[in-house]
Short mmCIF file of C-alpha atoms in Angstrom, two decimals:
data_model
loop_
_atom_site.label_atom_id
_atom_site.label_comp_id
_atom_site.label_asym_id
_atom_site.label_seq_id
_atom_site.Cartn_x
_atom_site.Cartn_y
_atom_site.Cartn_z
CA UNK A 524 14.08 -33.86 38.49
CA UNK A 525 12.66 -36.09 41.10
CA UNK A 526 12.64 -39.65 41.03
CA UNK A 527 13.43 -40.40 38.16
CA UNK A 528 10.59 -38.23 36.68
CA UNK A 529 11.52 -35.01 34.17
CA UNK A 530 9.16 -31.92 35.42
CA UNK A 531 6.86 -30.69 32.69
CA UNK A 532 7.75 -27.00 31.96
CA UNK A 533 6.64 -24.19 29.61
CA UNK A 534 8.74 -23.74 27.02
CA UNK A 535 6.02 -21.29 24.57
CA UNK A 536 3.04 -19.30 26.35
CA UNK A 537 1.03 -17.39 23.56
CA UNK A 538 -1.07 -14.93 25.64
CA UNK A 539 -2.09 -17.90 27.05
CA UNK A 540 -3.93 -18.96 24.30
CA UNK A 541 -1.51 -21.57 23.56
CA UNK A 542 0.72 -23.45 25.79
CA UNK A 543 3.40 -25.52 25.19
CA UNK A 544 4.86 -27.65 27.16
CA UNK A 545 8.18 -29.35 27.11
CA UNK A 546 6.76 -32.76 26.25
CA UNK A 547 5.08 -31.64 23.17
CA UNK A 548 1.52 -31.44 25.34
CA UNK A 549 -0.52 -28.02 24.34
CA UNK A 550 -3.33 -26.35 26.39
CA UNK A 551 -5.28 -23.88 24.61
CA UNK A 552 -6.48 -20.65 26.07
CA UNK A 553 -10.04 -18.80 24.81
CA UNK A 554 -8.47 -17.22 21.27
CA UNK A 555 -11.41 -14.18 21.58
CA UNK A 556 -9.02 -12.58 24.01
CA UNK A 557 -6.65 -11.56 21.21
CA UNK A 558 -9.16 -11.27 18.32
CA UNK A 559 -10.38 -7.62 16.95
CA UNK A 560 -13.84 -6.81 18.87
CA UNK A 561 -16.83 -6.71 16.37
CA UNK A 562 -19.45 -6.93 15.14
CA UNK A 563 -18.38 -9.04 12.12
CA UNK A 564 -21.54 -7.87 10.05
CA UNK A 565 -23.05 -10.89 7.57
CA UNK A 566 -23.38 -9.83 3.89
CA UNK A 567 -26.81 -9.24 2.51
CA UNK A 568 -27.24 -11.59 -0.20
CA UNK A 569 -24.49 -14.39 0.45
CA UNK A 570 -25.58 -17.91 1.68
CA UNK A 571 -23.27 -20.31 3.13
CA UNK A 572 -22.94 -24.10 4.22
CA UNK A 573 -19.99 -26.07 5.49
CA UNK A 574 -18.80 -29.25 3.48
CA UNK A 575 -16.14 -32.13 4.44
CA UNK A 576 -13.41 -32.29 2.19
CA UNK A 577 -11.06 -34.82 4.08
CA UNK A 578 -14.02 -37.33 6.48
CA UNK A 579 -10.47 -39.05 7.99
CA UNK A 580 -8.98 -36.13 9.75
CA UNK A 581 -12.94 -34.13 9.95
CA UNK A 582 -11.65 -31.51 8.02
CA UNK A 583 -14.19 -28.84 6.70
CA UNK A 584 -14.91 -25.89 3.59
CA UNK A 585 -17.37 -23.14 3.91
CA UNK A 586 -18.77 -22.59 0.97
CA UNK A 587 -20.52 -19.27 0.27
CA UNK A 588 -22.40 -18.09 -2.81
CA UNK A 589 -25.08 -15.14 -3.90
CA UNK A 590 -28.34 -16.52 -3.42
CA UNK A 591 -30.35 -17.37 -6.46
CA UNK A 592 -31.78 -14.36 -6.20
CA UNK A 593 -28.95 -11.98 -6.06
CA UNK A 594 -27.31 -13.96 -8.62
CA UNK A 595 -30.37 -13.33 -10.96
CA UNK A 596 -30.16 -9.54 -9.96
CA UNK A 597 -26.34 -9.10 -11.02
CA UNK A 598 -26.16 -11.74 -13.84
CA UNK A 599 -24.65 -10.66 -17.01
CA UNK A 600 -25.30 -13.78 -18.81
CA UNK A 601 -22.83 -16.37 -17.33
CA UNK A 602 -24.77 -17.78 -14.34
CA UNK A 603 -21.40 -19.31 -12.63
CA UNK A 604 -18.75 -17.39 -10.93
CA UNK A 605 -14.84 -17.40 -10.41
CA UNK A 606 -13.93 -19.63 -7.75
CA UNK A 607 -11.79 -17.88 -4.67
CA UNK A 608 -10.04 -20.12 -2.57
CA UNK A 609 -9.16 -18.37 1.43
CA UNK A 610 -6.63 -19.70 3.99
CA UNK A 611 -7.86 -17.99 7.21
CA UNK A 612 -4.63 -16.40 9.49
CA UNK A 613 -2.96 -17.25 12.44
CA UNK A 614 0.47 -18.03 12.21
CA UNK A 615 -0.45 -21.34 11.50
CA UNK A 616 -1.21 -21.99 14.96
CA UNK A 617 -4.40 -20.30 15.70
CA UNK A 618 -7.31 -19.13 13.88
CA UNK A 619 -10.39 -20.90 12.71
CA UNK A 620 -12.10 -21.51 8.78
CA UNK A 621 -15.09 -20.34 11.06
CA UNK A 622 -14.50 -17.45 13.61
CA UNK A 623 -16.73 -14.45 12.93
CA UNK A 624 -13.93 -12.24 11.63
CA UNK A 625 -12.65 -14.68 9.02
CA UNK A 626 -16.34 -15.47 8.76
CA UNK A 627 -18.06 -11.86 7.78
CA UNK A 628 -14.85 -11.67 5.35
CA UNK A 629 -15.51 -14.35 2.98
CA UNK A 630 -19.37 -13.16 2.69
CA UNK A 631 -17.82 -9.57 1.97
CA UNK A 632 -15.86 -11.50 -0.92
CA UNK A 633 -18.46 -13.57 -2.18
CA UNK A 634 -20.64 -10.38 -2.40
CA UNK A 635 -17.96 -8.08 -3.82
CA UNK A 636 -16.12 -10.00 -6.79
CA UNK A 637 -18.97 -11.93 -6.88
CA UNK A 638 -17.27 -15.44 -6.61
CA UNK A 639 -18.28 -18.23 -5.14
CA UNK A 640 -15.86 -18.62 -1.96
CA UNK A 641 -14.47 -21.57 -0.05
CA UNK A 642 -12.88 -21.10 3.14
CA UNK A 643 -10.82 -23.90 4.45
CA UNK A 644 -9.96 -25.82 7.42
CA UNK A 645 -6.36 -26.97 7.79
CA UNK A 646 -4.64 -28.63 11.06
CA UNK A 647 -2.91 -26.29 13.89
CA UNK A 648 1.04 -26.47 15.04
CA UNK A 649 2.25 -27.07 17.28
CA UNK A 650 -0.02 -30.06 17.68
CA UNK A 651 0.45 -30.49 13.88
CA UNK A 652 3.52 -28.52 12.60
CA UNK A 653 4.17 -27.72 8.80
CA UNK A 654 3.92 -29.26 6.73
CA UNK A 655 0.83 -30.66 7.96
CA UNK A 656 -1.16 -27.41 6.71
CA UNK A 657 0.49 -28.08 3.20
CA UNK A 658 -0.59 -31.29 3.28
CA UNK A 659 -3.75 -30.41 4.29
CA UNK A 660 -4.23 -27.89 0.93
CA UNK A 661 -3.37 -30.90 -1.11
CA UNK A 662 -6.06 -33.24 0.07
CA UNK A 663 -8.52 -30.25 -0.24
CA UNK A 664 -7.61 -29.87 -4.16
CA UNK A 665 -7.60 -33.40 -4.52
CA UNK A 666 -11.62 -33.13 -3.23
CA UNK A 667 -12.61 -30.13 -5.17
CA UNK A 668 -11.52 -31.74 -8.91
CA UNK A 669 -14.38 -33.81 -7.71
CA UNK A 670 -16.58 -31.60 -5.89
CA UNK A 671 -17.25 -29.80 -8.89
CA UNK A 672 -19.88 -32.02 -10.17
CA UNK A 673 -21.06 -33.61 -6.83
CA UNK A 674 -21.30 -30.95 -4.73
CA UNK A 675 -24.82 -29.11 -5.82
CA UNK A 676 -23.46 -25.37 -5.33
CA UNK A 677 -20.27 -25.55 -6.95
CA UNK A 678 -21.84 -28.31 -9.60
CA UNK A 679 -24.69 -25.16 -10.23
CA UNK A 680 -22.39 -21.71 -9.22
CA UNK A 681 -18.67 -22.47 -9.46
CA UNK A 682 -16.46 -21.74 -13.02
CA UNK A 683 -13.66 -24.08 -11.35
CA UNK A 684 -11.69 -23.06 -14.24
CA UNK A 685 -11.42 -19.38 -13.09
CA UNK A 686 -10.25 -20.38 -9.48
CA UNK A 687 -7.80 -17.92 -7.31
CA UNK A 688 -6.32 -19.31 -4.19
CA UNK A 689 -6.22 -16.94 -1.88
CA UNK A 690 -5.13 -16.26 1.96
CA UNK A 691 -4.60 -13.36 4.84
CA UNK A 692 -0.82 -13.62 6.69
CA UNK A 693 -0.55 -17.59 7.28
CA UNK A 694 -3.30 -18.12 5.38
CA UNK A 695 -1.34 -15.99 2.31
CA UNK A 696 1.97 -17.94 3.39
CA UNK A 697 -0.24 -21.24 2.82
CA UNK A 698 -1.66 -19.99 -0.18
CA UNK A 699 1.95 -19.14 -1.74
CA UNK A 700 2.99 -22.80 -0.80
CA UNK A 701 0.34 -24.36 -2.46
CA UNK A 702 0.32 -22.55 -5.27
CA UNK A 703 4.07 -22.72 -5.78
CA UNK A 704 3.14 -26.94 -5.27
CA UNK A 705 0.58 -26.58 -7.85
CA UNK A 706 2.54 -25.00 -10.31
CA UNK A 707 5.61 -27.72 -10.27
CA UNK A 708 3.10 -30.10 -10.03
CA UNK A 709 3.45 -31.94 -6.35
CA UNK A 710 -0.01 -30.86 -5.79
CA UNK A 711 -2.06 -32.55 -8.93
CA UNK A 712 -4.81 -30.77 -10.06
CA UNK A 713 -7.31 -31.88 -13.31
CA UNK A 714 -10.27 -30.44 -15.41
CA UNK A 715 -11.86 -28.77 -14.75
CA UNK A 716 -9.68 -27.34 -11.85
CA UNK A 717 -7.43 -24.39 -13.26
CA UNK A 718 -5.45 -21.99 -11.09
CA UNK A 719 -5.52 -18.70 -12.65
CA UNK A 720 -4.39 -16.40 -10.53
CA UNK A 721 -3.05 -16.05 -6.44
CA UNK A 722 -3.86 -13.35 -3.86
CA UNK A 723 -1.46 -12.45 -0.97
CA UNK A 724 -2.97 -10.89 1.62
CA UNK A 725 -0.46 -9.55 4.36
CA UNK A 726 1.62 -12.44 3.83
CA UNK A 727 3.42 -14.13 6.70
CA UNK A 728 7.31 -14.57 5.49
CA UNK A 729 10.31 -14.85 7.23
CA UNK A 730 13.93 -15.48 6.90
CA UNK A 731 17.08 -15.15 9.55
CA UNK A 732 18.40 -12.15 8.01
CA UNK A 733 16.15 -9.09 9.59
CA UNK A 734 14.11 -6.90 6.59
CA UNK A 735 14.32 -3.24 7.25
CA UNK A 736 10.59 -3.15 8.77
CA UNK A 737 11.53 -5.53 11.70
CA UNK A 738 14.91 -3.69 12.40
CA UNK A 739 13.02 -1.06 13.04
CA UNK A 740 9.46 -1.43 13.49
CA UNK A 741 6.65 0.68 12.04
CA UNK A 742 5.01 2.53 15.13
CA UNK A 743 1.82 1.06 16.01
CA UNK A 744 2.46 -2.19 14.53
CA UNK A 745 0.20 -4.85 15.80
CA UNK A 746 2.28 -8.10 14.58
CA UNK A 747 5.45 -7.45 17.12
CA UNK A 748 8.94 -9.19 15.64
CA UNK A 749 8.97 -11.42 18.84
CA UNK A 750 5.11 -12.63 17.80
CA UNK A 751 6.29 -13.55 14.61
CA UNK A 752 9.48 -15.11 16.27
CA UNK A 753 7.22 -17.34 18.73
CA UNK A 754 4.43 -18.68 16.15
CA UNK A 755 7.33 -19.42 13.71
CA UNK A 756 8.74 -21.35 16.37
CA UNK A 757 5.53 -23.24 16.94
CA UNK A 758 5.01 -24.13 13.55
CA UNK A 759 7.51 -24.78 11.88
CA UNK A 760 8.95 -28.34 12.45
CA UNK A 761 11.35 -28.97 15.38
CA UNK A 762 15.08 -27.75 14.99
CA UNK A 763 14.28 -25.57 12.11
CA UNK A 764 15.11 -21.98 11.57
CA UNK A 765 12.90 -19.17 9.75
CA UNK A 766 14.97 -19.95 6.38
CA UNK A 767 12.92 -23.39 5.74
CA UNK A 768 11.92 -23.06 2.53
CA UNK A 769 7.93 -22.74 3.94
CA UNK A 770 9.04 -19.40 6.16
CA UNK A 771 11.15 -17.96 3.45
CA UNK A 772 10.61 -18.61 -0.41
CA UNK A 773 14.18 -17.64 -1.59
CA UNK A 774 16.30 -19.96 0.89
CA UNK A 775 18.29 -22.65 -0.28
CA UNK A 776 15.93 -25.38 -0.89
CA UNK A 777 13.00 -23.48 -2.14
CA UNK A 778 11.01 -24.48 -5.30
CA UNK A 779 11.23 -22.75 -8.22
CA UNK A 780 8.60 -19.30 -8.62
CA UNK A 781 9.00 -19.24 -12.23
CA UNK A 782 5.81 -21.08 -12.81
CA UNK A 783 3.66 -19.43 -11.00
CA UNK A 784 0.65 -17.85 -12.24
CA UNK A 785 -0.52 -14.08 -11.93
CA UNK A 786 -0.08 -12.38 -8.23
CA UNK A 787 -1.98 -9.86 -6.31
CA UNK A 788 0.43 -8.96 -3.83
CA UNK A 789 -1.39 -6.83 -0.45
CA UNK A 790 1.55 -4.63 1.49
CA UNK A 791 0.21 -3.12 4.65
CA UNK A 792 2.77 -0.54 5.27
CA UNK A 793 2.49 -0.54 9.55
CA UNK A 794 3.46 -3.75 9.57
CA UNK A 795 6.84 -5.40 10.42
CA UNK A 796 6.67 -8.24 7.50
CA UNK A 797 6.16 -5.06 5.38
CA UNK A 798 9.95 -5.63 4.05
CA UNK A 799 9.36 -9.52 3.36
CA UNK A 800 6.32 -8.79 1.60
CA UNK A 801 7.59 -6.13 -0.59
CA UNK A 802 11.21 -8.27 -1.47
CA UNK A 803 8.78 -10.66 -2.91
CA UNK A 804 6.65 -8.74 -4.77
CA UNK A 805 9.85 -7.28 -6.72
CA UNK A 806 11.61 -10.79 -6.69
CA UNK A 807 8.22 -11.93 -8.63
CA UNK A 808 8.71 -8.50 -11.06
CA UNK A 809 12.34 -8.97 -11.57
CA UNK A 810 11.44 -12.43 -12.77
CA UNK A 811 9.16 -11.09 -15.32
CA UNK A 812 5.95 -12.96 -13.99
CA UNK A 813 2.46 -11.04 -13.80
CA UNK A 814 2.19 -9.46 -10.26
CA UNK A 815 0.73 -6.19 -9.02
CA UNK A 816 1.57 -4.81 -5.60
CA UNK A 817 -1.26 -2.88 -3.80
CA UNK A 818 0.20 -1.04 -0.71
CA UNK A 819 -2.00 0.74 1.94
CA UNK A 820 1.24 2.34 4.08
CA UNK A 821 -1.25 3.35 6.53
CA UNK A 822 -2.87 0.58 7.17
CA UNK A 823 -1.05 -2.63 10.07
CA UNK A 824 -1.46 -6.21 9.66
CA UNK A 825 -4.21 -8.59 8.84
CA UNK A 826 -6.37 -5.18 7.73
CA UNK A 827 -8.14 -6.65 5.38
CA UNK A 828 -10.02 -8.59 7.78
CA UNK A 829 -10.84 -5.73 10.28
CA UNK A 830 -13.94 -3.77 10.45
CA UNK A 831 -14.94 -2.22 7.00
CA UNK A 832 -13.05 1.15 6.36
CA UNK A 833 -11.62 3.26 3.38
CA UNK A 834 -9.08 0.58 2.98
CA UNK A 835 -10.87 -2.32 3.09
CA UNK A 836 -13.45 -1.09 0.53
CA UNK A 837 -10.45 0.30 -1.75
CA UNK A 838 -9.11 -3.18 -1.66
CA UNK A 839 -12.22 -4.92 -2.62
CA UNK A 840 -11.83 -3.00 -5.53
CA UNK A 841 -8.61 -4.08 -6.17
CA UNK A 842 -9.10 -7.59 -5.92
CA UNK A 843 -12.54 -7.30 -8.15
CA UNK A 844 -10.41 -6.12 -11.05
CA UNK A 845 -7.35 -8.58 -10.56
CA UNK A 846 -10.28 -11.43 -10.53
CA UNK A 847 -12.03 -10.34 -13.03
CA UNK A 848 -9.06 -9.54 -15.40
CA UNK A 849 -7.33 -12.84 -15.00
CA UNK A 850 -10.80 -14.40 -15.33
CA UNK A 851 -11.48 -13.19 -18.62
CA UNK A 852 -8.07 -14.24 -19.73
CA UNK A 853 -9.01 -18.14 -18.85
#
C-alpha cells in the first residue's frame, strides 16, 4: 500500500487464459492454448446459421439442421426433427457456443440423431458469475416458445415438442439447472415447447465432501481436482463454497429432482468428477425417475467432444436411441 492506493494483485491465474485480479478486473489469455488440437472436421450434410435470442446482452444460438436435401434422403415421413438443446463446456468460465471443437460437435449431432441442434451462448464468470448463465438459459427458452414459428428453420425443421436439453461438463451442469428450473416451473415454458428428455454429458458437479475419484485420482486424468477447485471458485458467486445448490444438486437448498424428466447420464471413467457423476445417476434411480447411465471407464473428461474414436461413435449411438425413444413417447 502506497499512498493511500491498494496494489492490484492476482488472486486466480488460469493458464493465463484468465486473470483475476483482486479488484474484480479480468484479462483474458488466447483459450487455443489449452484446447484439444484438431482438425474439428464439419459434417457432410448439416447447415448452420447463428440467431440472437437475447438483442440486450448480444447473446447468440447456432442453429444447425440437415439440408433439404439430406433431410429428403433420410425422411421417413415426418419432415421435422427432435429438437437438441447444447450448453458448450468450460467451467463456466471459458469456452465459446462457437469454437471449432464445440462447433464440429453439434454438426456430428445434427447429422447423427438427426435433430435439429441449437447451441447456445451464455455469459462467462468471473466477469458474470452464476447465476448469470442460469439466467441466461431462461431468457433463451423464453425466445424459442416464440422462435418456433418466426424463425424459418425451426418454423420448417424443428418438432419443439420433442426437445432434449443437453450439455458437456458446465454445459451438462447448466443443462441440469435448467432443467431442474423447468420442471418446478421458475423457468416458464409454453406450446409448443415440451422438454422430454435431458442429456448429461461429463457433468461438472461438486460438493465439499471429496467423491472417491478426486481422493484419488484416475491416472491420466485431464480435469485435475485443483482445476475444478479454481473454475468453481471463479464462478460461483463470491463467498460461496462448492455445496451451493448450482455446484452440488443434493445440498441443503437444492430444488427438488423429483420432477424431472427422463436422463441420459454420460460417466467417463478417467475422470475425477467420475464419483459426482455416478452418485447422481443412482440418486436419480433410487428415486425411481427414468435415467440410464452410459459409462466409457476408459475414456477422461469432456470425450465426447474430442476427435472421433470408438467411443465417441458408440455414444452417438447411445444418445440416437435415448432421443429417439423418449421422442416417440411425446
Amino acid at each position: 500500500m502506497s499512498g493511500g492506493t491498494v496494489e492490484r494483485v492476482v488472486v486466480e491465474d488460469f493458464f493465463g487464459v484468465i486473470k483475476l485480479f483482486s479488484d474484480g478486473s479480468v484479462i483474458r489469455g488466447d483459450e487455443s492454448t489449452i484446447i484439444p488440437p484438431g482438425p474439428y472436421p464439419d459434417a457432410p450434410g448439416v447447415q448452420w446459421k447463428d440467431a440472437v435470442y437475447d438483442a440486450a446482452r448480444g447473446l447468440k444460438v447456432r442453429v444447425y439442421r440437415l439440408s433439404p436435401a439430406a433431410a429428403a434422403c433420410g425422411s421417413e415421413g415426418n419432415n421435422k426433427l427432435p429438437v437438441l438443446v447444447y450448453f458448450h463446456g468450460g467451467g463456466y468460465c471459458i469456452g465459446a457456443y462457437d469454437q471449432p471443437i464445440f462447433h464440429s460437435f453439434c454438426q456430428r449431432l445434427a447429422a447423427a440423431i438427426p435433430a435439429v441442434v441449437l447451441s447456445v451462448q451464455y455469459r462467462l464468470a468471473p466477469e458474470h458469475r452464476l447465476p448469470a448463465a442460469i439466467e441466461d438459459a431462461a431468457t433463451f427458452f423464453s425466445w424459442l416458445r416464440g422462435a418456433g414459428a418466426t424463425e424459418p428453420w425451426l418454423a420448417g425443421s424443428a418438432d419443439l415438442s420433442r426437445t432434449f436439453v443437453s450439455g458437456v461438463s458446465a454445459g451438462a451442469n447448466l443443462a441440469h439447472n435448467a432443467v431442474v428450473q423447468i420442471a418446478t416451473g421458475e423457468i416458464v415454458i409454453d406450446p409448443p415447447v415440451r422438454v422430454a428428455g435431458y442429456v448429461l454429458f461429463s457433468a461438472f458437479f461438486g460438493s465439499e465432501e471429496r467423491v472417491a475419484t478426486e481422493s484419488d485420482p484416475p491416472a491420466g486424468a485431464s480435469l485435475t481436482v485443483a482445476m475444478s477447485d479454481q473454475l468453481w471458485r471463479m464462478a460461483l458467486p463470491v463467498g460461496a463454497t462448492r455445496d451451493h445448490p448450482l455446484a452440488n444438486p443434493f445440498a441443503p437448498g437444492s430444488a427438488s429432482l423429483e420432477p424431472l424428466p427422463p436422463a441420459l447420464v454420460v460417466a467417463p471413467g478417467r475422470d475425477v468428477l467420475y464419483g459426482h457423476v455416478l452418485r447422481y445417476a443412482a440418486r436419480l434411480k433410487e428415486m425411481g425417475k427414468a435415467v440410464e447411465l452410459a459409462e466409457f471407464v476408459d475414456e477422461g473428461h469432456g470425450f465426447s467432444v474430442g476427435q472421433p474414436s470408438e467411443a465417441t461413435e458408440e455414444l452417438m449411438g447411445i444418445l440416437k436411441r435415448f432421443v429417439n425413444r423418449h421422442a416417440a413417447l411425446s
